[in-house]
Short mmCIF file of C-alpha atoms in Angstrom, two decimals:
data_model
loop_
_atom_site.label_atom_id
_atom_site.label_comp_id
_atom_site.label_asym_id
_atom_site.label_seq_id
_atom_site.Cartn_x
_atom_site.Cartn_y
_atom_site.Cartn_z
CA UNK A 1 -0.31 0.06 -0.03
CA UNK A 2 1.46 3.59 -0.78
CA UNK A 3 0.58 6.99 -0.88
CA UNK A 4 -0.14 9.92 -2.94
CA UNK A 5 -0.87 13.07 -2.13
CA UNK A 6 -4.29 12.57 0.37
CA UNK A 7 -4.98 9.06 -0.64
CA UNK A 8 -4.06 5.69 -0.77
CA UNK A 9 -3.39 3.46 -3.87
CA UNK A 10 -3.76 -0.42 -2.86
CA UNK A 11 -2.26 -3.14 -5.36
CA UNK A 12 -5.26 -5.85 -6.26
CA UNK A 13 -3.87 -9.35 -7.26
CA UNK A 14 -6.11 -11.28 -9.72
CA UNK A 15 -6.25 -15.35 -10.58
CA UNK A 16 -8.64 -16.58 -13.00
CA UNK A 17 -8.60 -20.99 -13.17
CA UNK A 18 -10.64 -23.36 -14.86
CA UNK A 19 -9.02 -26.31 -12.82
CA UNK A 20 -10.80 -29.11 -14.32
CA UNK A 21 -11.79 -31.27 -11.36
CA UNK A 22 -7.78 -30.67 -10.78
CA UNK A 23 -6.21 -31.05 -6.58
CA UNK A 24 -3.14 -29.07 -6.20
CA UNK A 25 -1.06 -31.49 -5.48
CA UNK A 26 2.87 -31.47 -5.81
CA UNK A 27 2.41 -27.81 -8.30
CA UNK A 28 4.23 -25.18 -7.02
CA UNK A 29 2.34 -21.56 -7.09
CA UNK A 30 4.70 -19.17 -6.59
CA UNK A 31 5.19 -17.90 -10.56
CA UNK A 32 1.09 -18.15 -10.69
CA UNK A 33 1.42 -16.01 -8.24
CA UNK A 34 4.45 -13.81 -8.73
CA UNK A 35 6.11 -14.59 -6.11
CA UNK A 36 9.22 -16.68 -7.16
CA UNK A 37 11.60 -13.43 -7.00
CA UNK A 38 13.58 -14.57 -3.85
CA UNK A 39 14.67 -11.35 -2.97
CA UNK A 40 10.76 -9.28 -3.22
CA UNK A 41 10.28 -6.63 -0.38
CA UNK A 42 7.48 -6.14 1.77
CA UNK A 43 6.10 -3.44 -0.66
CA UNK A 44 6.37 -5.39 -3.80
CA UNK A 45 4.00 -7.51 -2.68
CA UNK A 46 -0.18 -6.97 -3.26
CA UNK A 47 -2.57 -6.04 -0.46
CA UNK A 48 -5.32 -8.17 -1.32
CA UNK A 49 -5.47 -11.76 -3.33
CA UNK A 50 -7.91 -12.64 -4.94
CA UNK A 51 -8.31 -16.41 -6.58
CA UNK A 52 -11.56 -17.09 -8.91
CA UNK A 53 -11.55 -21.32 -9.43
CA UNK A 54 -14.04 -22.85 -11.92
CA UNK A 55 -14.84 -26.40 -12.41
CA UNK A 56 -13.27 -26.94 -8.68
CA UNK A 57 -13.36 -31.06 -7.63
CA UNK A 58 -17.40 -30.68 -5.75
CA UNK A 59 -17.58 -33.66 -5.66
CA UNK A 60 -19.70 -35.45 -2.45
CA UNK A 61 -16.76 -35.89 0.47
CA UNK A 62 -14.67 -33.32 -1.04
CA UNK A 63 -18.51 -30.90 -0.68
CA UNK A 64 -18.61 -32.48 2.97
CA UNK A 65 -14.86 -31.95 3.64
CA UNK A 66 -15.26 -29.04 3.56
CA UNK A 67 -17.60 -28.23 5.77
CA UNK A 68 -15.46 -28.63 8.24
CA UNK A 69 -12.15 -27.24 6.56
CA UNK A 70 -10.89 -25.18 3.82
CA UNK A 71 -11.24 -26.33 0.86
CA UNK A 72 -7.88 -28.09 -0.47
CA UNK A 73 -6.99 -25.32 -3.36
CA UNK A 74 -7.42 -22.33 -0.39
CA UNK A 75 -5.88 -24.80 1.94
CA UNK A 76 -2.95 -24.10 -0.89
CA UNK A 77 -3.29 -20.56 -1.30
CA UNK A 78 -2.95 -20.61 2.34
CA UNK A 79 0.25 -21.96 3.67
CA UNK A 80 1.87 -20.75 0.48
CA UNK A 81 1.05 -16.92 1.82
CA UNK A 82 0.83 -17.50 5.59
CA UNK A 83 4.51 -16.59 6.07
CA UNK A 84 4.03 -13.13 4.54
CA UNK A 85 1.60 -12.08 6.81
CA UNK A 86 -1.63 -13.21 4.54
CA UNK A 87 -4.82 -13.81 6.08
CA UNK A 88 -7.83 -15.04 4.58
CA UNK A 89 -10.60 -12.71 4.72
CA UNK A 90 -13.95 -14.60 2.99
CA UNK A 91 -14.08 -17.40 0.87
CA UNK A 92 -17.45 -18.08 -1.50
CA UNK A 93 -18.15 -21.91 -3.18
CA UNK A 94 -21.25 -22.64 -5.36
CA UNK A 95 -20.21 -26.06 -6.57
CA UNK A 96 -17.04 -26.07 -8.97
CA UNK A 97 -17.01 -22.02 -8.80
CA UNK A 98 -14.91 -20.81 -5.72
CA UNK A 99 -13.98 -17.54 -4.72
CA UNK A 100 -11.70 -16.52 -2.36
CA UNK A 101 -10.25 -13.26 -0.94
CA UNK A 102 -6.89 -13.13 0.92
CA UNK A 103 -5.77 -9.80 2.60
CA UNK A 104 -2.93 -8.79 4.23
CA UNK A 105 -2.89 -8.34 8.57
CA UNK A 106 -2.20 -4.55 8.71
CA UNK A 107 -5.35 -4.02 6.49
CA UNK A 108 -7.63 -6.00 9.04
CA UNK A 109 -9.55 -2.77 10.63
CA UNK A 110 -10.40 -1.71 7.20
CA UNK A 111 -11.94 -4.19 5.92
CA UNK A 112 -16.27 -3.25 6.28
CA UNK A 113 -19.54 -5.28 5.33
CA UNK A 114 -18.04 -8.15 3.46
CA UNK A 115 -20.80 -10.29 1.78
CA UNK A 116 -21.24 -13.05 -0.28
CA UNK A 117 -24.11 -13.69 -3.49
CA UNK A 118 -23.98 -16.71 -5.44
CA UNK A 119 -26.76 -16.91 -8.97
CA UNK A 120 -26.90 -20.44 -11.07
CA UNK A 121 -27.52 -19.52 -13.95
CA UNK A 122 -27.33 -24.00 -15.11
CA UNK A 123 -29.98 -25.68 -16.33
CA UNK A 124 -32.28 -21.99 -16.90
CA UNK A 125 -31.23 -20.71 -12.90
CA UNK A 126 -31.64 -24.64 -11.55
CA UNK A 127 -28.04 -26.36 -11.66
CA UNK A 128 -25.78 -24.23 -10.24
CA UNK A 129 -22.18 -25.57 -12.34
CA UNK A 130 -22.62 -22.36 -14.38
CA UNK A 131 -23.90 -18.77 -12.68
CA UNK A 132 -21.78 -16.20 -10.03
CA UNK A 133 -19.99 -15.96 -6.78
CA UNK A 134 -19.28 -12.45 -5.46
CA UNK A 135 -17.78 -11.11 -2.34
CA UNK A 136 -18.00 -7.17 -1.54
CA UNK A 137 -16.23 -5.82 0.70
CA UNK A 138 -15.39 -2.16 2.05
CA UNK A 139 -11.32 -1.21 1.49
CA UNK A 140 -10.11 1.55 3.18
CA UNK A 141 -13.97 3.39 2.66
CA UNK A 142 -14.49 1.93 -0.65
CA UNK A 143 -16.71 -0.29 -2.59
CA UNK A 144 -15.29 -3.17 -4.22
CA UNK A 145 -17.51 -5.78 -5.97
CA UNK A 146 -15.56 -9.14 -7.19
CA UNK A 147 -17.36 -11.38 -9.62
CA UNK A 148 -16.63 -15.00 -10.86
CA UNK A 149 -17.96 -16.49 -13.31
CA UNK A 150 -18.52 -19.49 -15.32
CA UNK A 151 -20.28 -19.26 -18.13
CA UNK A 152 -22.50 -20.85 -21.03
CA UNK A 153 -20.07 -23.17 -22.50
CA UNK A 154 -19.31 -23.95 -26.91
CA UNK A 155 -18.55 -21.32 -29.95
CA UNK A 156 -22.40 -21.72 -30.84
CA UNK A 157 -23.70 -20.14 -27.18
CA UNK A 158 -22.96 -16.53 -27.94
CA UNK A 159 -26.75 -15.79 -26.60
CA UNK A 160 -27.16 -17.65 -23.74
CA UNK A 161 -23.24 -16.36 -22.37
CA UNK A 162 -25.51 -12.83 -23.68
CA UNK A 163 -28.12 -14.44 -20.88
CA UNK A 164 -26.50 -15.56 -18.12
CA UNK A 165 -24.22 -12.26 -17.65
CA UNK A 166 -27.98 -10.43 -17.70
CA UNK A 167 -29.27 -12.96 -15.19
CA UNK A 168 -26.71 -12.06 -12.60
CA UNK A 169 -26.31 -8.67 -13.16
CA UNK A 170 -30.39 -8.22 -12.27
CA UNK A 171 -30.71 -11.22 -9.73
CA UNK A 172 -27.09 -10.73 -7.79
CA UNK A 173 -28.41 -8.21 -3.67
CA UNK A 174 -25.95 -6.99 -1.69
CA UNK A 175 -27.64 -6.52 1.63
CA UNK A 176 -25.63 -3.30 1.93
CA UNK A 177 -27.57 0.21 2.18
CA UNK A 178 -27.02 1.47 -1.45
CA UNK A 179 -24.62 -1.11 -2.29
CA UNK A 180 -27.89 -3.59 -3.22
CA UNK A 181 -25.91 -4.61 -7.15
CA UNK A 182 -22.84 -5.55 -8.84
CA UNK A 183 -22.68 -1.77 -10.60
CA UNK A 184 -23.62 0.20 -7.42
CA UNK A 185 -19.87 -0.61 -6.43
CA UNK A 186 -16.28 2.56 -6.09
CA UNK A 187 -14.82 -0.59 -8.80
CA UNK A 188 -15.88 -3.74 -9.97
CA UNK A 189 -13.96 -7.08 -10.88
CA UNK A 190 -15.63 -9.59 -13.17
CA UNK A 191 -13.66 -11.93 -14.26
CA UNK A 192 -13.61 -16.06 -14.60
CA UNK A 193 -13.84 -19.19 -17.34
CA UNK A 194 -16.64 -16.19 -18.95
CA UNK A 195 -16.56 -19.60 -22.14
CA UNK A 196 -16.27 -16.44 -25.23
CA UNK A 197 -14.82 -17.74 -28.01
CA UNK A 198 -14.03 -17.09 -31.57
CA UNK A 199 -16.13 -16.23 -34.60
CA UNK A 200 -16.46 -17.57 -37.92
CA UNK A 201 -16.99 -20.82 -36.75
CA UNK A 202 -17.72 -21.43 -40.48
CA UNK A 203 -14.72 -19.98 -41.98
CA UNK A 204 -11.38 -20.36 -39.28
CA UNK A 205 -10.66 -24.00 -38.01
CA UNK A 206 -8.36 -25.12 -35.02
CA UNK A 207 -5.48 -25.41 -37.46
CA UNK A 208 -5.88 -22.43 -38.54
CA UNK A 209 -5.83 -20.55 -34.59
CA UNK A 210 -3.13 -22.66 -33.73
CA UNK A 211 -2.08 -21.44 -36.90
CA UNK A 212 -2.14 -17.92 -36.82
CA UNK A 213 -1.01 -18.34 -32.81
CA UNK A 214 1.96 -19.61 -33.60
CA UNK A 215 2.75 -16.64 -36.38
CA UNK A 216 2.33 -14.46 -33.48
CA UNK A 217 -0.61 -13.21 -34.98
CA UNK A 218 -2.90 -12.39 -31.60
CA UNK A 219 -3.98 -8.92 -32.45
CA UNK A 220 -5.83 -9.70 -36.36
CA UNK A 221 -6.70 -12.98 -33.96
CA UNK A 222 -8.68 -11.60 -31.29
CA UNK A 223 -10.76 -9.16 -33.55
CA UNK A 224 -13.11 -12.42 -34.05
CA UNK A 225 -12.72 -12.49 -29.71
CA UNK A 226 -17.09 -12.16 -29.14
CA UNK A 227 -16.31 -11.02 -25.92
CA UNK A 228 -14.36 -7.91 -27.98
CA UNK A 229 -18.16 -7.63 -29.99
CA UNK A 230 -20.96 -7.60 -27.69
CA UNK A 231 -18.14 -5.06 -24.81
CA UNK A 232 -18.34 -3.08 -28.73
CA UNK A 233 -22.38 -3.48 -29.49
CA UNK A 234 -23.62 -2.70 -25.56
CA UNK A 235 -24.73 -5.85 -25.37
CA UNK A 236 -22.98 -7.55 -22.29
CA UNK A 237 -20.45 -6.33 -20.33
CA UNK A 238 -20.40 -3.08 -21.37
CA UNK A 239 -19.61 -0.98 -18.53
CA UNK A 240 -16.68 -2.82 -17.96
CA UNK A 241 -13.41 -2.18 -18.94
CA UNK A 242 -10.26 -4.30 -20.68
CA UNK A 243 -6.93 -4.38 -21.74
CA UNK A 244 -7.01 -6.70 -24.40
CA UNK A 245 -4.88 -9.73 -23.84
CA UNK A 246 -1.41 -9.79 -25.37
CA UNK A 247 -1.04 -13.67 -24.74
CA UNK A 248 -2.50 -16.50 -26.32
CA UNK A 249 -6.02 -18.09 -26.32
CA UNK A 250 -6.32 -20.20 -22.64
CA UNK A 251 -7.48 -22.64 -24.18
CA UNK A 252 -8.30 -25.93 -24.76
CA UNK A 253 -5.60 -27.47 -24.44
CA UNK A 254 -3.95 -31.22 -24.05
CA UNK A 255 -4.30 -31.85 -20.10
CA UNK A 256 -0.03 -32.23 -19.02
CA UNK A 257 1.39 -29.90 -21.56
CA UNK A 258 0.85 -26.81 -23.31
CA UNK A 259 -0.55 -28.02 -27.46
CA UNK A 260 -4.04 -26.98 -28.20
CA UNK A 261 -6.57 -30.20 -28.48
CA UNK A 262 -7.84 -29.34 -31.86
CA UNK A 263 -11.24 -30.93 -31.11
CA UNK A 264 -12.17 -27.08 -30.32
CA UNK A 265 -10.81 -24.30 -31.60
CA UNK A 266 -8.58 -21.87 -29.52
CA UNK A 267 -10.66 -19.15 -27.86
CA UNK A 268 -9.37 -16.81 -24.90
CA UNK A 269 -12.23 -17.75 -23.09
CA UNK A 270 -10.00 -16.55 -19.77
CA UNK A 271 -10.99 -13.05 -18.77
CA UNK A 272 -10.56 -10.50 -15.69
CA UNK A 273 -12.17 -7.19 -16.87
CA UNK A 274 -12.48 -4.31 -13.65
CA UNK A 275 -15.21 -1.21 -13.64
CA UNK A 276 -14.96 2.06 -11.53
CA UNK A 277 -17.25 4.69 -10.91
CA UNK A 278 -14.55 7.48 -11.15
CA UNK A 279 -16.99 10.29 -10.07
CA UNK A 280 -18.20 9.37 -6.35
CA UNK A 281 -16.89 11.18 -4.21
CA UNK A 282 -16.17 14.87 -4.48
CA UNK A 283 -13.19 15.13 -3.12
CA UNK A 284 -10.92 12.31 -4.27
CA UNK A 285 -11.33 11.17 -8.35
CA UNK A 286 -11.04 7.43 -8.05
CA UNK A 287 -8.76 5.11 -10.59
CA UNK A 288 -7.52 1.95 -11.45
CA UNK A 289 -4.53 0.83 -12.92
CA UNK A 290 -4.12 -1.97 -14.81
CA UNK A 291 -0.50 -3.01 -14.27
CA UNK A 292 -0.14 -6.17 -15.86
CA UNK A 293 -2.72 -8.93 -17.64
CA UNK A 294 -0.99 -12.35 -18.34
CA UNK A 295 -1.52 -16.45 -18.39
CA UNK A 296 1.13 -18.82 -17.17
CA UNK A 297 1.06 -21.70 -20.04
CA UNK A 298 4.05 -23.49 -17.93
CA UNK A 299 0.32 -24.85 -15.52
CA UNK A 300 -0.02 -28.15 -17.71
CA UNK A 301 -2.88 -29.78 -14.84
CA UNK A 302 -5.62 -28.30 -17.35
CA UNK A 303 -6.69 -28.07 -20.04
CA UNK A 304 -7.07 -24.14 -19.31
CA UNK A 305 -4.22 -21.72 -18.77
CA UNK A 306 -4.35 -19.73 -15.68
CA UNK A 307 -4.50 -15.63 -16.22
CA UNK A 308 -3.62 -12.87 -13.41
CA UNK A 309 -3.37 -9.15 -13.25
CA UNK A 310 -2.63 -7.00 -10.96
CA UNK A 311 -4.74 -3.09 -10.53
CA UNK A 312 -3.94 -0.79 -8.19
CA UNK A 313 -6.66 1.75 -6.98
CA UNK A 314 -7.26 4.82 -5.21
CA UNK A 315 -9.33 4.95 -2.24
CA UNK A 316 -10.09 7.70 0.37
CA UNK A 317 -7.24 9.86 2.71
CA UNK A 318 -7.63 7.50 6.37
CA UNK A 319 -7.76 8.45 9.91
CA UNK A 320 -4.34 10.09 11.76
CA UNK A 321 -4.45 7.05 13.78
CA UNK A 322 -6.44 3.88 13.42
CA UNK A 323 -6.60 0.44 13.75
CA UNK A 324 -2.94 -0.52 15.93
CA UNK A 325 -1.38 2.68 15.91
CA UNK A 326 -4.60 4.26 17.59
CA UNK A 327 -4.40 1.24 20.50
CA UNK A 328 -0.53 1.82 20.80
CA UNK A 329 -0.53 5.36 21.08
CA UNK A 330 -3.27 5.10 24.55
CA UNK A 331 -1.67 2.07 25.29
CA UNK A 332 2.30 4.07 26.46
CA UNK A 333 0.03 7.77 27.42
CA UNK A 334 -1.85 5.55 30.06
CA UNK A 335 1.49 3.42 31.00
CA UNK A 336 2.67 7.36 30.95
CA UNK A 337 0.82 8.57 33.38
CA UNK A 338 0.56 5.86 36.02
CA UNK A 339 4.37 6.59 36.02
CA UNK A 340 4.61 10.27 35.75
CA UNK A 341 1.88 9.54 38.87
CA UNK A 342 4.31 8.63 41.53
CA UNK A 343 2.10 7.30 43.92
CA UNK A 344 0.53 11.24 43.74
CA UNK A 345 -2.65 9.66 42.94
CA UNK A 346 -4.32 7.49 42.99
CA UNK A 347 -3.68 4.28 40.62
CA UNK A 348 -7.46 3.63 40.74
CA UNK A 349 -8.55 6.84 38.83
CA UNK A 350 -5.81 6.75 36.10
CA UNK A 351 -5.53 2.50 35.47
CA UNK A 352 -9.47 2.60 34.89
CA UNK A 353 -10.05 2.23 31.11
CA UNK A 354 -12.24 4.93 30.67
CA UNK A 355 -9.82 7.41 31.72
CA UNK A 356 -7.65 5.65 28.75
CA UNK A 357 -10.28 6.62 26.40
CA UNK A 358 -11.09 10.11 28.22
CA UNK A 359 -7.60 10.44 28.42
CA UNK A 360 -6.81 11.21 24.20
CA UNK A 361 -9.55 13.05 24.24
CA UNK A 362 -9.16 14.98 26.83
CA UNK A 363 -6.77 16.94 24.61
CA UNK A 364 -3.62 15.22 25.00
CA UNK A 365 -3.65 13.39 22.03
CA UNK A 366 -0.17 14.59 19.84
CA UNK A 367 -2.96 17.32 18.07
CA UNK A 368 -5.91 14.81 17.04
CA UNK A 369 -9.65 15.47 17.18
CA UNK A 370 -12.41 13.73 17.28
CA UNK A 371 -12.88 13.94 13.25
CA UNK A 372 -9.44 12.62 13.35
CA UNK A 373 -10.28 10.00 15.17
CA UNK A 374 -13.43 8.52 12.77
CA UNK A 375 -13.52 9.98 9.78
CA UNK A 376 -15.08 7.45 8.18
CA UNK A 377 -17.94 6.82 9.83
CA UNK A 378 -18.38 3.14 8.26
CA UNK A 379 -14.38 2.59 10.54
CA UNK A 380 -15.11 3.56 13.51
CA UNK A 381 -12.74 1.21 15.99
CA UNK A 382 -14.08 -0.84 18.77
CA UNK A 383 -11.23 -0.71 21.48
CA UNK A 384 -10.11 -3.66 24.05
CA UNK A 385 -8.81 -2.92 27.30
CA UNK A 386 -5.89 -4.47 27.66
CA UNK A 387 -5.40 -8.25 28.73
CA UNK A 388 -2.90 -9.54 30.36
CA UNK A 389 -3.30 -12.99 31.72
CA UNK A 390 -6.59 -15.01 30.46
CA UNK A 391 -7.11 -18.21 32.76
CA UNK A 392 -7.62 -21.39 31.88
CA UNK A 393 -10.74 -23.77 33.42
CA UNK A 394 -11.85 -19.79 34.17
CA UNK A 395 -15.10 -17.43 33.94
CA UNK A 396 -13.01 -14.54 31.53
CA UNK A 397 -13.58 -11.11 32.11
CA UNK A 398 -13.47 -8.41 29.39
CA UNK A 399 -13.87 -4.74 28.85
CA UNK A 400 -13.51 -2.39 25.53
CA UNK A 401 -15.37 1.20 24.41
CA UNK A 402 -17.85 1.24 21.48
CA UNK A 403 -17.74 4.36 19.53
CA UNK A 404 -19.63 7.00 19.65
CA UNK A 405 -21.96 6.38 16.74
CA UNK A 406 -20.97 2.58 16.31
CA UNK A 407 -23.33 0.60 15.77
CA UNK A 408 -23.85 -2.48 17.23
CA UNK A 409 -26.05 -5.61 15.94
CA UNK A 410 -27.81 -8.58 17.84
CA UNK A 411 -25.54 -10.81 16.12
CA UNK A 412 -22.18 -8.91 16.91
CA UNK A 413 -19.84 -11.62 18.79
CA UNK A 414 -15.80 -11.66 19.76
CA UNK A 415 -13.70 -14.59 18.88
CA UNK A 416 -10.15 -16.05 20.56
CA UNK A 417 -7.55 -16.41 18.00
CA UNK A 418 -4.62 -17.69 17.90
CA UNK A 419 -2.45 -14.88 18.00
CA UNK A 420 -0.71 -16.23 14.18
CA UNK A 421 -3.84 -17.05 12.65
CA UNK A 422 -4.46 -17.33 9.24
CA UNK A 423 -8.93 -16.85 8.32
CA UNK A 424 -11.46 -15.34 10.31
CA UNK A 425 -13.07 -18.69 10.58
CA UNK A 426 -10.19 -19.33 12.77
CA UNK A 427 -11.79 -19.09 15.80
CA UNK A 428 -11.47 -21.17 18.98
CA UNK A 429 -13.73 -19.86 21.33
CA UNK A 430 -16.56 -17.12 20.59
CA UNK A 431 -19.89 -15.35 22.76
CA UNK A 432 -22.48 -12.58 21.35
CA UNK A 433 -21.82 -9.12 23.05
CA UNK A 434 -25.90 -9.51 23.36
CA UNK A 435 -25.13 -10.65 26.86
CA UNK A 436 -22.57 -7.85 27.73
CA UNK A 437 -23.10 -5.21 30.61
CA UNK A 438 -22.33 -1.74 30.39
CA UNK A 439 -19.56 -0.87 32.46
CA UNK A 440 -20.24 2.39 34.30
CA UNK A 441 -18.55 5.58 33.44
CA UNK A 442 -16.22 7.39 35.54
CA UNK A 443 -17.24 11.54 35.41
CA UNK A 444 -16.00 13.45 33.03
CA UNK A 445 -15.70 16.96 31.48
CA UNK A 446 -18.31 18.89 29.58
CA UNK A 447 -16.01 17.75 26.47
CA UNK A 448 -15.66 14.44 26.91
CA UNK A 449 -19.15 13.67 27.84
CA UNK A 450 -20.00 15.59 24.53
CA UNK A 451 -17.30 13.80 22.72
CA UNK A 452 -18.77 10.03 24.38
CA UNK A 453 -22.09 11.07 23.85
CA UNK A 454 -23.08 7.46 22.26
CA UNK A 455 -19.27 5.99 23.24
CA UNK A 456 -20.24 2.96 25.59
CA UNK A 457 -17.58 0.77 28.03
CA UNK A 458 -18.42 -2.98 27.83
CA UNK A 459 -18.27 -5.87 30.06
CA UNK A 460 -18.03 -9.24 28.64
CA UNK A 461 -17.55 -12.84 30.82
CA UNK A 462 -16.15 -15.94 28.75
CA UNK A 463 -17.46 -18.67 30.25
CA UNK A 464 -15.13 -21.17 32.47
CA UNK A 465 -16.17 -23.99 29.42
CA UNK A 466 -13.61 -22.56 26.92
CA UNK A 467 -10.71 -24.47 26.24
CA UNK A 468 -7.41 -22.69 24.72
CA UNK A 469 -4.15 -24.67 24.07
CA UNK A 470 -1.45 -23.49 26.57
CA UNK A 471 1.47 -22.11 25.65
CA UNK A 472 0.40 -20.35 22.56
CA UNK A 473 -0.66 -16.51 22.77
CA UNK A 474 -4.27 -15.28 21.57
CA UNK A 475 -6.02 -12.30 20.40
CA UNK A 476 -9.21 -11.46 20.93
CA UNK A 477 -11.39 -9.75 17.54
CA UNK A 478 -15.09 -7.95 17.63
CA UNK A 479 -17.09 -9.11 14.53
CA UNK A 480 -19.85 -6.08 13.35
CA UNK A 481 -22.76 -8.32 11.47
CA UNK A 482 -26.37 -7.97 10.99
CA UNK A 483 -26.96 -11.28 10.73
CA UNK A 484 -28.46 -11.13 6.71
CA UNK A 485 -26.11 -13.61 4.87
CA UNK A 486 -23.05 -13.80 6.92
CA UNK A 487 -22.47 -8.91 6.49
CA UNK A 488 -19.77 -8.63 9.14
CA UNK A 489 -16.34 -6.46 9.32
CA UNK A 490 -13.75 -6.69 12.16
CA UNK A 491 -13.94 -3.37 13.49
CA UNK A 492 -11.33 -4.24 16.96
CA UNK A 493 -8.56 -6.36 17.89
CA UNK A 494 -6.85 -6.78 21.36
CA UNK A 495 -3.50 -7.19 22.33
CA UNK A 496 -2.05 -10.64 22.04
CA UNK A 497 -2.00 -12.30 25.65
CA UNK A 498 -1.07 -15.77 27.61
CA UNK A 499 -3.37 -18.75 28.84
CA UNK A 500 -2.52 -20.01 32.09
CA UNK A 501 -3.55 -22.46 34.21
CA UNK A 502 -4.38 -22.19 38.03
CA UNK A 503 -2.85 -23.52 40.41
CA UNK A 504 -4.88 -25.39 42.24
CA UNK A 505 -5.08 -23.96 46.75
CA UNK A 506 -3.40 -26.40 48.52
CA UNK A 507 -5.87 -29.54 50.68
CA UNK A 508 -6.58 -29.52 54.04
CA UNK A 509 -4.73 -33.83 53.36
CA UNK A 510 -1.30 -31.71 51.18
CA UNK A 511 -0.46 -29.83 54.45
CA UNK A 512 1.78 -31.68 56.80
#
């Protein structure tokens, strides 16, 4: 993530691949993800990886496995990216269609209103072998919709592909206000096995197409591309843009080789398109730059070649204090106040969590103001009181402060995670916040009262039945959820803490 003027640039790396029901056994995906450079710097890594797969093996035994664990492809990507500090934000699967989004850990508190959707188009909308799955989310205040689609196959099925596109656009409905439709979003990325073929089926054979590819006549060949034609005619995908492929057709290959299968006419079936609503906001013009678009011919497990594309998008300017910096500043300032007090003030007055929050708004927060903390109301952050120790087999009470204007939901929850968690699904235990009790606020001055008009410090008790292994450090994560098809967002992360088991008190028989 880089900064330009008053805004931030975010890098998104997208992969689409029809994997022909194959598993990712014994293959390296480093090159596909652009990770083969041994000296790759932290700044070169994308902020997000997005994987859209088609024809993932969806046999009943695999579907059952996926109910309890990540599918094998997502697990493969996770194993590759965990050492680079990426976390699985969300996955969505509809039969053979799979979509996974990974983000760098440092961005977690800036991803909100995450929601998935799907539309079936196979057999008139009854069957999910064709259609689309999607994930929408807010990234630093900008809305993004990611669509992975698999449209009708075969050369002569152009009208069916157009109908599939229209059905997906019409039936995809999200539950986020003002972002119900795909193209309501600031940024849209639409990719997948779109199955568009080349015109001239009667006049241009598979052999002739292969010969044109061998002669590097790709510019001449792309003019026959159905997707390009329907976009020019305004019949489908007209709201989206695409850099024309400068790589050979990605379909259809003999399995295990890079030789075209002459039973089908080669075509650019695997595509990545994008759209941006540039003038959504008065104070910034949104932009998207497609910095790469290529196929990866060395991967031979499928009859399709994978395609990747990297984008740089502009997101909104963020407040001075957010996420981890917000929390660290307050913790340091609280410790400082305790130190300089040197017994002249009551420790009870100083170390309350209420003081920690009010201290910042008291005017001492390095020039910070309430506007600086919560410039973007959709990014208000829940702040946990530091947790020193978690006792196994006992009730553990936590405290956290909800900021002004934060909308709690009845489905909000707090989960316990290992410090090195690699997926937001990796919680070990959780409690719904409905059972919270409001912590009594200390007396505040008028400025603090005004700022904290709707802010509250809450207490939540975790059951003694929560079982977490010893010898590992943990964190608490607060999730804001509407309960509507899993619309959720991570809005708070605690400090890391250890767990211990209290030594039992000696019994009468133990005493000599």
